[in-house]
CSV table of C-alpha atoms in Angstrom, one decimal:
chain,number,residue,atom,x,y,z
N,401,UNK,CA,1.7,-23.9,14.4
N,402,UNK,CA,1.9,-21.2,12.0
N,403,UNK,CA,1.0,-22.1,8.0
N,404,UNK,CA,3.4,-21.8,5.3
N,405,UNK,CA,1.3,-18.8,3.9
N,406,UNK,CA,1.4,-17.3,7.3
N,407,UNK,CA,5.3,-17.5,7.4
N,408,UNK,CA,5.5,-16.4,3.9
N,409,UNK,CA,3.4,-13.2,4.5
N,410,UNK,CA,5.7,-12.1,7.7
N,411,UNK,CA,8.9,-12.7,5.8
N,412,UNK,CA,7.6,-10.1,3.3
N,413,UNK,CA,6.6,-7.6,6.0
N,414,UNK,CA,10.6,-8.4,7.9
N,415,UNK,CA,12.3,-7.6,3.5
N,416,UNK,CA,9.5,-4.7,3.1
N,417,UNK,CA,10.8,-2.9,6.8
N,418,UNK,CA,14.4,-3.6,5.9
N,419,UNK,CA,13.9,-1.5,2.4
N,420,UNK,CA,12.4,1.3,4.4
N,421,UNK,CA,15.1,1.1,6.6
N,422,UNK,CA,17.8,0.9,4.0
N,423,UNK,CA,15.5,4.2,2.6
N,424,UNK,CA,15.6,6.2,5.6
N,425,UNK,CA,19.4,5.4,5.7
N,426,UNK,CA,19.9,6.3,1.8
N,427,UNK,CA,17.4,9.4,2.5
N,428,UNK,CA,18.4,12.7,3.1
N,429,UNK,CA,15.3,13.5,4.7
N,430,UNK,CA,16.1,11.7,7.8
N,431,UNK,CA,19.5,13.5,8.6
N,432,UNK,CA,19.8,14.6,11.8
N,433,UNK,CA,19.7,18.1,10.7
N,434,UNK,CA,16.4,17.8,9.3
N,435,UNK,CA,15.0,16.0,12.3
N,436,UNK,CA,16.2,19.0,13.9
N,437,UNK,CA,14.0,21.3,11.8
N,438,UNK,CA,11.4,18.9,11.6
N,439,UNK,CA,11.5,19.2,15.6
N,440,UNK,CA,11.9,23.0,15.5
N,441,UNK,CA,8.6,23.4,13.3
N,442,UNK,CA,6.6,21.2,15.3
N,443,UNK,CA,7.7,22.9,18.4
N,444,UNK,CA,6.9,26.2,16.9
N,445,UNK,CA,3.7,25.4,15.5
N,446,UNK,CA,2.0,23.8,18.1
N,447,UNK,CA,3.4,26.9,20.7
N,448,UNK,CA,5.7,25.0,23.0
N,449,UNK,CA,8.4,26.9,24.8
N,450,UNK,CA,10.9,24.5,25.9
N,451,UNK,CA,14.2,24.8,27.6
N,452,UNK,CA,15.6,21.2,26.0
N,453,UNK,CA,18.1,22.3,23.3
N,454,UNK,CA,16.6,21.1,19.8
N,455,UNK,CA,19.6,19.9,18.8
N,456,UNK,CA,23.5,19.7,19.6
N,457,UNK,CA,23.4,18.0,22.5
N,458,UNK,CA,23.1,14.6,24.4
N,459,UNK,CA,19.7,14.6,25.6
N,460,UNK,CA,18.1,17.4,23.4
N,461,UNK,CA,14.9,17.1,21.7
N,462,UNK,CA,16.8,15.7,18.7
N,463,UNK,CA,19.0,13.0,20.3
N,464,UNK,CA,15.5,11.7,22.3
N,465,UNK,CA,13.5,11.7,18.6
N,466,UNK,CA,16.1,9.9,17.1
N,467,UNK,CA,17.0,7.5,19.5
N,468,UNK,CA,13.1,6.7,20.2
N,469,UNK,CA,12.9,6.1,16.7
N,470,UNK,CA,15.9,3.5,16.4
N,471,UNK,CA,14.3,1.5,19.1
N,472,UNK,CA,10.8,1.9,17.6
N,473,UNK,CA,12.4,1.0,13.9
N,474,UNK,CA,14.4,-2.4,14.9
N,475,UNK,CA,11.9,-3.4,17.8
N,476,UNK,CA,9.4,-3.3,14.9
N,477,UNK,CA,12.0,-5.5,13.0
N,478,UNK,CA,12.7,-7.7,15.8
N,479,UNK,CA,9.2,-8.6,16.3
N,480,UNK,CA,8.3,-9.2,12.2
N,481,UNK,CA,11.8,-11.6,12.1
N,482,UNK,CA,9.9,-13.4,15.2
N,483,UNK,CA,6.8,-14.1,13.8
N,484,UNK,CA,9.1,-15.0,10.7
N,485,UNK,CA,11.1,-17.3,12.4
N,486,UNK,CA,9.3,-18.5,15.8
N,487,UNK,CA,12.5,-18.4,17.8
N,488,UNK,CA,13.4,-15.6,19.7
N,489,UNK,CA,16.9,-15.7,19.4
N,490,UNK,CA,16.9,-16.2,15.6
N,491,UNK,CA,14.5,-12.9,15.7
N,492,UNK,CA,17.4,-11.0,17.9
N,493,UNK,CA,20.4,-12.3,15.8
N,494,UNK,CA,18.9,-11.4,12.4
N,495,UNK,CA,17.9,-7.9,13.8
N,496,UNK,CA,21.7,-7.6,15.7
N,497,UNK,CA,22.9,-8.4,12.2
N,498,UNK,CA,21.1,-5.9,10.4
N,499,UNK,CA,21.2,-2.9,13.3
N,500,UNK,CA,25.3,-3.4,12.0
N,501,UNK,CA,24.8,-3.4,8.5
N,502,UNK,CA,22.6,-0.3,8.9
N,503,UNK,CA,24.9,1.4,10.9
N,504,UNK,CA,27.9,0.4,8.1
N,505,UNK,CA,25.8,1.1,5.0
N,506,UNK,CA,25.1,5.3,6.8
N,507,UNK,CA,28.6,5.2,6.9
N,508,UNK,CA,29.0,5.7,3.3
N,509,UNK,CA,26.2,8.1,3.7
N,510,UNK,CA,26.5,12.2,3.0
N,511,UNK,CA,25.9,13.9,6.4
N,512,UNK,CA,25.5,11.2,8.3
N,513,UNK,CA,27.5,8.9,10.9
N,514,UNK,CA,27.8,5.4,12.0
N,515,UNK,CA,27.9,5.2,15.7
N,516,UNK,CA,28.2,1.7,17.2
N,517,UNK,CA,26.0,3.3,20.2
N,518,UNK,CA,23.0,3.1,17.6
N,519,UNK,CA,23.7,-0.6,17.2
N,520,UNK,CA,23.2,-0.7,21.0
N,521,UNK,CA,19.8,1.7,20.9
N,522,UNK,CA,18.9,-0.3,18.3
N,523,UNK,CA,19.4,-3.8,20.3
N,524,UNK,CA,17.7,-2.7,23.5
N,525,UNK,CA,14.4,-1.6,21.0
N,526,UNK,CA,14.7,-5.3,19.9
N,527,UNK,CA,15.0,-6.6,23.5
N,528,UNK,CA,12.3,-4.7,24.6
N,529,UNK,CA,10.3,-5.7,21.9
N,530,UNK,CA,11.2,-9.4,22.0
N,531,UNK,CA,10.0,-9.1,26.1
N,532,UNK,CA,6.9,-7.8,25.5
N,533,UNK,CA,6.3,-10.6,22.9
N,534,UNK,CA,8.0,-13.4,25.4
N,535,UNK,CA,5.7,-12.0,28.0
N,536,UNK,CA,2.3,-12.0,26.2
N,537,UNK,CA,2.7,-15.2,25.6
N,538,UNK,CA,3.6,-16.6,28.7
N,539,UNK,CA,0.5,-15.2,29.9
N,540,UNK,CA,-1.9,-17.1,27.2
């Protein structure tokens, strides 16, 4: 049984990822166009030759950066709001709920766009995440 205090601490970490979430969201730094040149530079300065597109297409670097990171970002979230909450589906709701309100909130956003296929990215990060968890401590 987790303590009050313990509770209490992941709460803060599940409001402290939704504001950097909410900031990469608000942020123009995390366009897709600058991911692209972000991509491009690291491409460049480490020498790789690649024949992936960077950008512009399904499957190019970008789209595989991006998408990572939307699983990587609300997996992350999915496990804090599980540690928060001790029930799984509580954890996957909460994230569900937010992976929308994201994806509403870039609407209003300069240069960017809501796609309810990020919703989904964003849902199979938490699932994953949420398995991995469910798994672990099956084993213990």
């Amino acid at each position: 049984m987790m303590s009050k205090t313990n509770r209490f601490i992941w709460w803060g970490l599940v409001c402290i990822w939704l504001a950097l979430i909410y900031y990469f969201t608000e942020s123009p730094l995390f366009t897709g166009e600058q991911t692209a040149q972000w991509i491009r530079h690291w491409l460049d300065y480490f020498g790789i030759e690649t024949n992936r597109p960077v950008s512009d297409h399904l499957f190019s670097w970008n789209f595989i950066v991006r998408k990572c990171a939307h699983m990587i970002v609300f997996g992350t979230l999915a496990f804090f709001a599980w540690k928060a909450t001790a029930s799984y589906r509580l954890a996957w709701l909460l994230t569900l709920v937010c992976a929308m309100f994201d994806e509403w909130h870039q609407s209003f956003q300069p240069n960017r766009t809501a796609l309810f296929s990020d919703v989904i990215i964003d849902m199979v990060g938490a699932t994953i995440a949420l398995w991995i968890v469910w798994k672990t401590n099956k084993r213990a």
